[in-house]
CSV table of C-alpha atoms and ligand atoms in Angstrom, one decimal:
chain,number,residue,atom,x,y,z
A,1,MET,CA,0.0,0.0,0.0
A,2,SER,CA,1.4,3.4,-1.0
A,3,TYR,CA,-0.4,5.2,1.8
A,4,GLU,CA,1.7,3.0,4.2
A,5,ALA,CA,4.8,3.9,2.3
A,6,LEU,CA,4.0,7.6,2.8
A,7,GLN,CA,3.3,7.0,6.5
A,8,ARG,CA,6.7,5.5,6.9
A,9,LEU,CA,8.3,8.5,5.2
A,10,VAL,CA,6.4,10.9,7.4
A,11,ASP,CA,7.3,8.9,10.5
A,12,GLY,CA,11.0,9.0,9.5
A,13,ALA,CA,11.1,12.7,8.7
A,14,GLU,CA,12.1,15.3,11.2
A,15,GLN,CA,11.1,18.4,9.1
A,16,ILE,CA,8.5,18.3,6.4
A,17,VAL,CA,7.8,21.0,3.8
A,18,PHE,CA,4.5,20.9,1.9
A,19,PHE,CA,4.1,22.5,-1.5
A,20,GLY,CA,0.5,22.7,-2.6
A,21,GLY,CA,-1.5,23.9,-5.6
A,22,ALA,CA,-5.2,24.2,-6.5
A,23,GLY,CA,-5.8,20.5,-6.0
A,24,VAL,CA,-5.4,20.9,-2.2
A,25,SER,CA,-8.5,23.1,-2.1
A,26,THR,CA,-10.8,21.2,-4.5
A,27,GLU,CA,-12.1,19.0,-1.6
A,28,SER,CA,-13.1,22.3,0.1
A,29,GLY,CA,-15.3,23.0,-2.9
A,30,ILE,CA,-13.0,25.5,-4.5
A,31,PRO,CA,-12.6,24.7,-8.2
A,32,ASP,CA,-9.4,25.1,-10.1
A,33,PHE,CA,-10.1,28.1,-12.3
A,34,ARG,CA,-7.6,26.7,-14.8
A,35,SER,CA,-9.6,23.5,-15.3
A,36,VAL,CA,-11.8,23.4,-18.3
A,37,ASP,CA,-15.2,24.6,-17.2
A,38,GLY,CA,-17.9,25.6,-19.6
A,39,LEU,CA,-19.4,27.8,-16.9
A,40,TYR,CA,-16.9,30.6,-17.6
A,41,ASN,CA,-17.5,30.6,-21.3
A,42,GLN,CA,-21.2,31.0,-20.8
A,43,LYS,CA,-21.0,33.9,-18.4
A,44,TYR,CA,-17.9,35.8,-19.3
A,45,ASP,CA,-16.5,37.4,-22.5
A,46,TYR,CA,-12.9,36.6,-21.5
A,47,PRO,CA,-10.9,33.6,-20.3
A,48,PRO,CA,-10.1,33.6,-16.6
A,49,GLU,CA,-6.4,34.0,-17.3
A,50,GLN,CA,-7.0,37.2,-19.1
A,51,MET,CA,-9.5,38.5,-16.4
A,52,LEU,CA,-6.9,37.8,-13.7
A,53,SER,CA,-4.2,39.8,-15.4
A,54,HIS,CA,-2.8,43.2,-14.2
A,55,THR,CA,-3.7,44.8,-17.5
A,56,PHE,CA,-7.3,43.7,-17.3
A,57,PHE,CA,-7.6,44.8,-13.6
A,58,MET,CA,-6.4,48.3,-14.6
A,59,ARG,CA,-8.4,48.6,-17.9
A,60,LYS,CA,-11.7,46.8,-17.1
A,61,PRO,CA,-12.0,46.9,-13.3
A,62,GLU,CA,-15.8,46.4,-13.3
A,63,GLU,CA,-15.5,43.2,-15.3
A,64,PHE,CA,-12.6,42.1,-13.1
A,65,PHE,CA,-14.6,42.5,-9.9
A,66,ARG,CA,-17.7,40.9,-11.4
A,67,PHE,CA,-15.6,37.7,-12.0
A,68,TYR,CA,-13.6,38.1,-8.8
A,69,ARG,CA,-16.7,38.4,-6.6
A,70,ASP,CA,-18.3,35.5,-8.3
A,71,LYS,CA,-15.4,33.0,-8.5
A,72,MET,CA,-12.5,34.1,-6.4
A,73,LEU,CA,-14.1,34.8,-3.0
A,74,PRO,CA,-15.2,31.5,-1.6
A,75,LEU,CA,-15.5,32.9,1.9
A,76,ASP,CA,-17.7,30.1,3.2
A,77,ALA,CA,-15.2,27.4,2.3
A,78,LYS,CA,-13.8,25.3,5.1
A,79,PRO,CA,-10.4,23.6,5.5
A,80,ASN,CA,-10.4,20.0,4.4
A,81,ARG,CA,-8.5,17.0,5.8
A,82,ALA,CA,-5.3,18.0,4.0
A,83,HIS,CA,-5.2,21.5,5.6
A,84,LEU,CA,-6.1,20.0,9.0
A,85,LYS,CA,-3.4,17.3,8.9
A,86,LEU,CA,-0.7,19.8,8.0
A,87,ALA,CA,-1.7,22.1,10.8
A,88,GLU,CA,-1.5,19.1,13.2
A,89,TRP,CA,2.0,18.3,12.0
A,90,GLU,CA,3.1,21.9,12.4
A,91,LYS,CA,1.8,21.8,16.0
A,92,ALA,CA,3.8,18.7,16.6
A,93,GLY,CA,7.0,20.5,15.4
A,94,LYS,CA,7.3,18.5,12.2
A,95,MET,CA,6.9,21.2,9.6
A,96,THR,CA,9.3,23.8,8.2
A,97,GLY,CA,6.3,25.3,6.4
A,98,VAL,CA,3.5,25.2,3.9
A,99,VAL,CA,4.2,26.8,0.5
A,100,THR,CA,1.0,27.3,-1.4
A,101,GLN,CA,-0.1,28.6,-4.7
A,102,ASN,CA,-3.6,29.0,-3.4
A,103,ILE,CA,-5.1,32.4,-2.2
A,104,ASP,CA,-8.0,31.1,-0.2
A,105,GLY,CA,-6.4,31.3,3.3
A,106,LEU,CA,-7.5,27.8,4.2
A,107,HIS,CA,-4.2,26.7,5.7
A,108,GLN,CA,-4.4,29.5,8.2
A,109,ALA,CA,-8.0,28.7,8.9
A,110,ALA,CA,-6.9,25.2,9.7
A,111,GLY,CA,-4.3,26.6,12.2
A,112,SER,CA,-1.1,26.6,10.2
A,113,LYS,CA,1.2,29.6,11.0
A,114,ARG,CA,4.2,29.1,8.7
A,115,VAL,CA,2.4,29.6,5.4
A,116,PHE,CA,4.1,31.1,2.4
A,117,GLU,CA,1.4,32.3,0.0
A,118,LEU,CA,3.2,32.6,-3.3
A,119,HIS,CA,0.2,34.2,-5.0
A,120,GLY,CA,-1.1,36.3,-2.1
A,121,SER,CA,-4.4,36.1,-0.3
A,122,ILE,CA,-8.0,37.1,-0.9
A,123,HIS,CA,-8.1,38.0,2.8
A,124,ARG,CA,-5.9,41.1,2.4
A,125,ASN,CA,-7.1,44.0,0.3
A,126,TYR,CA,-5.5,47.5,0.1
A,127,CYS,CA,-6.5,50.9,-1.1
A,128,MET,CA,-4.2,51.7,-4.1
A,129,SER,CA,-4.1,55.4,-3.0
A,130,CYS,CA,-3.7,55.4,0.8
A,131,GLY,CA,-2.9,51.8,1.7
A,132,LYS,CA,-5.9,51.3,4.0
A,133,PHE,CA,-6.7,47.7,4.7
A,134,TYR,CA,-10.0,46.1,3.9
A,135,PRO,CA,-11.3,42.6,4.7
A,136,PRO,CA,-12.7,40.4,1.9
A,137,GLU,CA,-16.3,40.8,3.1
A,138,TYR,CA,-15.9,44.5,2.1
A,139,ILE,CA,-15.1,43.5,-1.5
A,140,ARG,CA,-18.0,41.0,-1.5
A,141,ASP,CA,-20.6,43.3,0.0
A,142,SER,CA,-19.6,46.6,-1.7
A,143,LYS,CA,-22.5,48.1,-3.6
A,144,ASP,CA,-20.1,49.8,-6.0
A,145,PRO,CA,-19.1,47.7,-9.1
A,146,ILE,CA,-15.5,48.7,-8.2
A,147,PRO,CA,-14.9,48.6,-4.4
A,148,LEU,CA,-13.7,52.0,-3.3
A,149,CYS,CA,-11.8,53.2,-0.2
A,150,SER,CA,-13.2,55.9,2.1
A,151,CYS,CA,-10.6,58.2,0.5
A,152,GLY,CA,-12.0,57.5,-3.0
A,153,GLY,CA,-9.1,55.3,-4.1
A,154,ARG,CA,-9.6,51.9,-5.7
A,155,ILE,CA,-9.1,48.8,-3.6
A,156,LYS,CA,-6.9,46.0,-4.9
A,157,PRO,CA,-6.9,42.4,-3.6
A,158,ASP,CA,-3.4,41.4,-2.4
A,159,VAL,CA,-3.3,38.6,-4.9
A,160,VAL,CA,-0.6,38.2,-7.5
A,161,LEU,CA,-2.2,38.7,-10.9
A,162,TYR,CA,-0.8,37.6,-14.2
A,163,GLU,CA,2.0,39.9,-15.3
A,164,GLU,CA,2.8,40.8,-11.6
A,165,GLY,CA,5.9,39.6,-9.8
A,166,LEU,CA,6.0,37.5,-6.6
A,167,ASP,CA,6.7,39.0,-3.2
A,168,ASN,CA,10.4,38.7,-2.5
A,169,ASP,CA,10.0,38.0,1.2
A,170,VAL,CA,7.4,35.3,0.5
A,171,VAL,CA,9.7,33.6,-2.0
A,172,SER,CA,12.8,33.7,0.2
A,173,GLY,CA,10.7,32.3,3.1
A,174,ALA,CA,9.5,29.5,0.9
A,175,VAL,CA,13.0,28.7,-0.3
A,176,SER,CA,14.3,28.6,3.2
A,177,ALA,CA,11.5,26.3,4.3
A,178,ILE,CA,12.2,24.0,1.4
A,179,ARG,CA,16.0,24.0,2.0
A,180,LYS,CA,15.6,23.0,5.7
A,181,ALA,CA,13.2,20.1,5.1
A,182,ASP,CA,14.2,16.4,4.8
A,183,LEU,CA,10.8,15.4,3.3
A,184,MET,CA,9.0,17.3,0.7
A,185,ILE,CA,5.4,16.6,-0.2
A,186,VAL,CA,4.2,18.3,-3.4
A,187,ALA,CA,0.4,18.0,-3.9
A,188,GLY,CA,-2.4,19.2,-6.1
A,189,THR,CA,-0.3,20.9,-8.6
A,190,SER,CA,0.7,20.0,-12.2
A,191,LEU,CA,4.0,21.8,-11.5
A,192,THR,CA,3.7,23.7,-14.8
A,193,VAL,CA,2.8,27.0,-13.2
A,194,TYR,CA,5.7,29.4,-12.4
A,195,PRO,CA,7.5,29.2,-10.0
A,196,ALA,CA,6.6,25.8,-8.7
A,197,ALA,CA,9.1,23.7,-10.6
A,198,GLY,CA,11.9,26.2,-9.9
A,199,LEU,CA,11.3,26.2,-6.2
A,200,ILE,CA,11.4,22.5,-5.9
A,201,ARG,CA,15.0,22.6,-7.1
A,202,TYR,CA,16.0,24.1,-3.7
A,203,PHE,CA,15.0,20.9,-2.0
A,204,ARG,CA,18.1,19.1,-0.6
A,205,GLY,CA,16.4,16.5,1.6
A,206,ASN,CA,16.0,12.7,1.3
A,207,HIS,CA,12.5,12.1,0.0
A,208,LEU,CA,10.2,13.8,-2.5
A,209,VAL,CA,6.6,12.7,-2.6
A,210,LEU,CA,4.0,13.8,-5.1
A,211,ILE,CA,0.2,13.6,-4.7
A,212,ASN,CA,-1.6,14.6,-7.8
A,213,ARG,CA,-4.5,13.2,-9.9
A,214,ASP,CA,-2.7,13.7,-13.2
A,215,ALA,CA,0.8,12.9,-14.3
A,216,THR,CA,3.4,15.7,-14.0
A,217,PRO,CA,6.8,16.4,-15.4
A,218,MET,CA,8.3,15.6,-12.0
A,219,ASP,CA,6.9,12.1,-11.5
A,220,SER,CA,10.1,10.3,-12.5
A,221,GLU,CA,12.1,12.3,-9.9
A,222,CYS,CA,9.9,11.4,-7.0
A,223,ASP,CA,10.4,8.6,-4.4
A,224,LEU,CA,6.6,8.1,-4.3
A,225,VAL,CA,3.8,9.2,-6.5
A,226,LEU,CA,0.1,8.9,-5.4
A,227,ARG,CA,-2.7,9.5,-7.8
A,228,ASP,CA,-5.4,10.3,-5.3
A,229,LYS,CA,-7.2,13.3,-3.8
A,230,VAL,CA,-4.9,15.2,-1.4
A,231,GLY,CA,-7.3,15.3,1.5
A,232,GLU,CA,-8.0,11.6,1.2
A,233,VAL,CA,-4.3,10.7,1.3
A,234,LEU,CA,-3.3,13.1,4.1
A,235,GLY,CA,-6.5,12.5,6.1
A,236,SER,CA,-5.6,8.8,6.3
A,237,LEU,CA,-2.2,9.4,7.8
A,238,GLU,CA,-1.2,9.9,11.4
B,1,LIG,ZN1,-7.7,55.0,0.5
């Protein structure tokens, strides 16, 4: 049984780093917006990748926020077994950190503290003029098509849009967490999205495990590959 093989690796590890993508949150009911979904085509004039670009945000903010409110603000979503297990391992002193491509904040909701959010978070929103902070509920509930600050400035979610660079502090924190770990679990990502593949190169530990429904370019380099749902796998471990 490969779950048992993973359990042995976890038991033998002193410091685990987790690298997760959209597949970690699908069991919380959050769809991967990159997956083929006719829904978008019916409702929107542009593909999601275009609507989530910096240029689009600046030029068509009303359309951006229509999509963003509708698809990117799953504020009712709850952490699943994957999020909860990782938080448990962190509490037990077994984690150097969670590196995630997700922006839903579910790792923190589960109790994880050392989370490196490569693509930012829907839970932080700032006025582009004065820097005032706003919670995601403000974006959701705003009556204006474009949510505005009390100063009149436009509010921008602190998520990394296409064409935007990653936060340097987040990246160096992620690199450091990856370097210090002796077991790396990569899950729910096809590893084709920048900078996932690049960051994995920093791993110097003994064992690399991949949990993903589909094949990835990294499969041959892993000690163990599991083709199951992430929450199902991690939820079955101790
Ligand atoms: Zn302002």
